[in-house]
Short mmCIF file of C-alpha atoms in Angstrom, two decimals:
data_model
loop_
_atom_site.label_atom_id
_atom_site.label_comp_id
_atom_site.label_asym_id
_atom_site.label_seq_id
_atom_site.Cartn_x
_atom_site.Cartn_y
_atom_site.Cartn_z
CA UNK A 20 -1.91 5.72 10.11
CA UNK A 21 -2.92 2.21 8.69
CA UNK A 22 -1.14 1.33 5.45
CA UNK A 23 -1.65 -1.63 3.31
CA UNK A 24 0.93 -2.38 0.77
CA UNK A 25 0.33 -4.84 -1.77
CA UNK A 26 4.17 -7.09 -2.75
CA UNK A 27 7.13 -7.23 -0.80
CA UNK A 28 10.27 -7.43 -2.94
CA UNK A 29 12.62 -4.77 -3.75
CA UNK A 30 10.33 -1.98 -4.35
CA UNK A 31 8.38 -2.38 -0.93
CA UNK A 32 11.91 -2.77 1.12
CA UNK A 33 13.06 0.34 -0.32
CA UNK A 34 9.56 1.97 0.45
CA UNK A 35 9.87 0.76 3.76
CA UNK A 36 13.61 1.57 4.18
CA UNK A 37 12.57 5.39 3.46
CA UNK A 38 9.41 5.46 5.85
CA UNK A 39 11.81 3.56 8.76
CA UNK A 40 14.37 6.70 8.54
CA UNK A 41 11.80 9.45 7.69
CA UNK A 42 8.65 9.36 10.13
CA UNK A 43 8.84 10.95 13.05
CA UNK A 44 6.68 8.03 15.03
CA UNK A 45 5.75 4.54 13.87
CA UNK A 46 2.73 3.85 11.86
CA UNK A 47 -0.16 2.57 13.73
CA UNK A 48 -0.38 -0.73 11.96
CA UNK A 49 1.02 -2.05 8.50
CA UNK A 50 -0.57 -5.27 6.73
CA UNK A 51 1.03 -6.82 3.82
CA UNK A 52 -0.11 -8.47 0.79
CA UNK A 53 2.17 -11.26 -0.46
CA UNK A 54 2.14 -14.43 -2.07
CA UNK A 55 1.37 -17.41 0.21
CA UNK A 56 4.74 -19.40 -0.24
CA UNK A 57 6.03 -15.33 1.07
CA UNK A 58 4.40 -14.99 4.32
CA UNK A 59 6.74 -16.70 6.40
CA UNK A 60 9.78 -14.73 4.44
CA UNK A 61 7.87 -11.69 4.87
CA UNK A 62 6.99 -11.68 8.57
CA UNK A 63 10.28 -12.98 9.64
CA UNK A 64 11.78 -9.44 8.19
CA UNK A 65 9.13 -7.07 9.04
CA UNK A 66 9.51 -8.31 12.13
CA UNK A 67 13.56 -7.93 12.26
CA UNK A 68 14.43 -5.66 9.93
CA UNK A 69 11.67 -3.16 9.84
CA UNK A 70 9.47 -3.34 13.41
CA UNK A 71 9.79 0.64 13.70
CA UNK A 72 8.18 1.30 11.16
CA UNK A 73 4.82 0.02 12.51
CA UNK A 74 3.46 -0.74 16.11
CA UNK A 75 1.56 -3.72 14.50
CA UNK A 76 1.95 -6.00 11.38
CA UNK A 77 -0.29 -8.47 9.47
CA UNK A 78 0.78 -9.99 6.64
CA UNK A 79 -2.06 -11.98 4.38
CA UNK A 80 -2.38 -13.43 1.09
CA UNK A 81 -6.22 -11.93 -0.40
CA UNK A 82 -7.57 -8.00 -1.05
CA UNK A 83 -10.56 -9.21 1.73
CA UNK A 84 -7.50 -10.00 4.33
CA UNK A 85 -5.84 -6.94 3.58
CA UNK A 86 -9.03 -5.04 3.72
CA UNK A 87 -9.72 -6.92 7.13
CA UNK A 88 -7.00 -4.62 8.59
CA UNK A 89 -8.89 -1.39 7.60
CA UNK A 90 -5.95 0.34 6.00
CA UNK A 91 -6.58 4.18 4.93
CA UNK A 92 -4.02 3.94 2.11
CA UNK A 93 -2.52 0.74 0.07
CA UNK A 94 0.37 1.01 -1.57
CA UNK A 95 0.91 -1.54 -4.47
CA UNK A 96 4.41 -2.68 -5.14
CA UNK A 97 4.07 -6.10 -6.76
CA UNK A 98 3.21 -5.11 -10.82
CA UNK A 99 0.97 -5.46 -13.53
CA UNK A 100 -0.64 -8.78 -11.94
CA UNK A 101 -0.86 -7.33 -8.96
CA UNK A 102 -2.59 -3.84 -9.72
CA UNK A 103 -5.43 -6.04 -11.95
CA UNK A 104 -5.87 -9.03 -8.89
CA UNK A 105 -5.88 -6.49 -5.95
CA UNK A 106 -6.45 -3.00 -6.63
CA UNK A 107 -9.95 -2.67 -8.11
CA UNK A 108 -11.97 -4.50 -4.55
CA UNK A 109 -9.19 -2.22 -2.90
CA UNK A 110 -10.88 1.05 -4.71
CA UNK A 111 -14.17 -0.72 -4.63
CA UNK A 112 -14.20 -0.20 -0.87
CA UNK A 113 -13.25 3.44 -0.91
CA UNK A 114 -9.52 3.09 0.11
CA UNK A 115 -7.37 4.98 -2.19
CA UNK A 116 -4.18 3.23 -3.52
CA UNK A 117 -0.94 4.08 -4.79
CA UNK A 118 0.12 2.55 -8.02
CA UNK A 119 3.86 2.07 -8.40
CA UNK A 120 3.68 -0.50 -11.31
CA UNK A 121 2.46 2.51 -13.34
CA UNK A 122 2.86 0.12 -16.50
CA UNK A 123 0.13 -1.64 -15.83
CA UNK A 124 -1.59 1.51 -17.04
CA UNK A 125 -0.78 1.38 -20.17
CA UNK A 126 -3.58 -1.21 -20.50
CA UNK A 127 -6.81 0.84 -21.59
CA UNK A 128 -9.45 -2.32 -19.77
CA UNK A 129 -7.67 -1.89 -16.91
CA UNK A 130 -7.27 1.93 -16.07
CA UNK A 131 -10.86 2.11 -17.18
CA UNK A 132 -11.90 -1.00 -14.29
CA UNK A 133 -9.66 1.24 -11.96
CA UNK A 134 -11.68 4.59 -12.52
CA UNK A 135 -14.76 3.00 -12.61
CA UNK A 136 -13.73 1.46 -8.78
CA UNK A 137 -12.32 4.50 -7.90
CA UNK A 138 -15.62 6.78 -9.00
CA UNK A 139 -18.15 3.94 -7.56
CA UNK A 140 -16.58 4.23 -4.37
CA UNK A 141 -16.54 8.24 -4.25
CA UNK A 142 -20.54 8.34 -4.82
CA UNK A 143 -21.12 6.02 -2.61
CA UNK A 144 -21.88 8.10 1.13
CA UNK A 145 -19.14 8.61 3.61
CA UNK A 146 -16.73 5.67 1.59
CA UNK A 147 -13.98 8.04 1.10
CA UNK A 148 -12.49 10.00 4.53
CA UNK A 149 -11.40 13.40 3.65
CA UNK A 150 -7.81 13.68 3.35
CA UNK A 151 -7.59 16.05 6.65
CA UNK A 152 -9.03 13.25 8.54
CA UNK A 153 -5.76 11.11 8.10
CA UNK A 154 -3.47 10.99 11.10
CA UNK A 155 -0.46 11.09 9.51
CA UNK A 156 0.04 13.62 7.03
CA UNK A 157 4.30 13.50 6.52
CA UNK A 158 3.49 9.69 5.72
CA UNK A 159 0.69 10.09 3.07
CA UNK A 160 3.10 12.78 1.66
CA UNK A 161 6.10 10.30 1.67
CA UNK A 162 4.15 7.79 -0.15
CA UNK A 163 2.73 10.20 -2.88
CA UNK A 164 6.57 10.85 -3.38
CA UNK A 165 7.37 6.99 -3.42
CA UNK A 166 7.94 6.36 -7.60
CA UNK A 167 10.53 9.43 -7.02
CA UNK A 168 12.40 8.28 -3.90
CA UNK A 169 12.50 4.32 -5.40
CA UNK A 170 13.63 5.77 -8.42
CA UNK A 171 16.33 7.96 -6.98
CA UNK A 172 17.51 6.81 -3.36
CA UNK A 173 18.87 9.23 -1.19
#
């Protein structure tokens, strides 16, 4: 599987922390979506403290960088900014996306922009690969699980 995942503070880590002790093989690439003052930070620990978790890792600092990497699920675990910046060109080109900053909800313009991405990107032909097409089912699972396990840690 390719994930993208948006942020890279404590949420992400503990995302990360559950995927590196719960898949049963590593992801086929991971890119990451931080700040550009982060990327150094960031690639210095995926790199140490979390290289099983993917056989390759990009980390990049725009939505068209991250989309670049041709991830089949983003994750977003940076908040409220972060969901309005990154996640409607994310839905916009047919890649669904996890919101864990669920607050950011709670503003009507922007769940409205985010269906409207989302539902653009479903008529258009052949955007959206049917969920049985993914490679890694016990990951996209995980992740649908991810408020839950961040929330309560095993």
């Amino acid at each position: 599987m390719r994930l993208g995942m948006i942020g890279f503070g404590n949420i992400a880590q503990t995302l990360l922390t559950q995927l590196k002790q719960t898949l049963a093989a590593p992801l086929e690439h991971l890119a990451v979506l931080v700040l550009p003052e982060m990327v150094d930070e960031t690639e210095a620990r995926l790199t140490s403290e979390f290289a099983s978790v993917a056989g390759e890792f990009a980390v990049v600092t725009d939505a068209q960088a991250l989309l670049s990497h041709r991830p089949e699920l983003v994750v977003e675990c940076a908040g409220h900014a972060a969901v309005l910046a990154h996640a409607p060109s994310v839905l916009h080109a047919g890649i669904d996306v996890v919101i864990v900053s669920i607050g950011a909800l709670s503003d009507e313009a922007l769940e409205k922009e985010l269906r409207a991405a989302a539902s653009a990107s479903v008529s258009e032909p052949g955007s959206r690969s049917p969920a049985g097409s993914r490679r890694d089912s016990a990951a996209i699972e995980l992740l649908r699980d991810a408020p839950n396990r961040i929330a309560q840690p095993r």
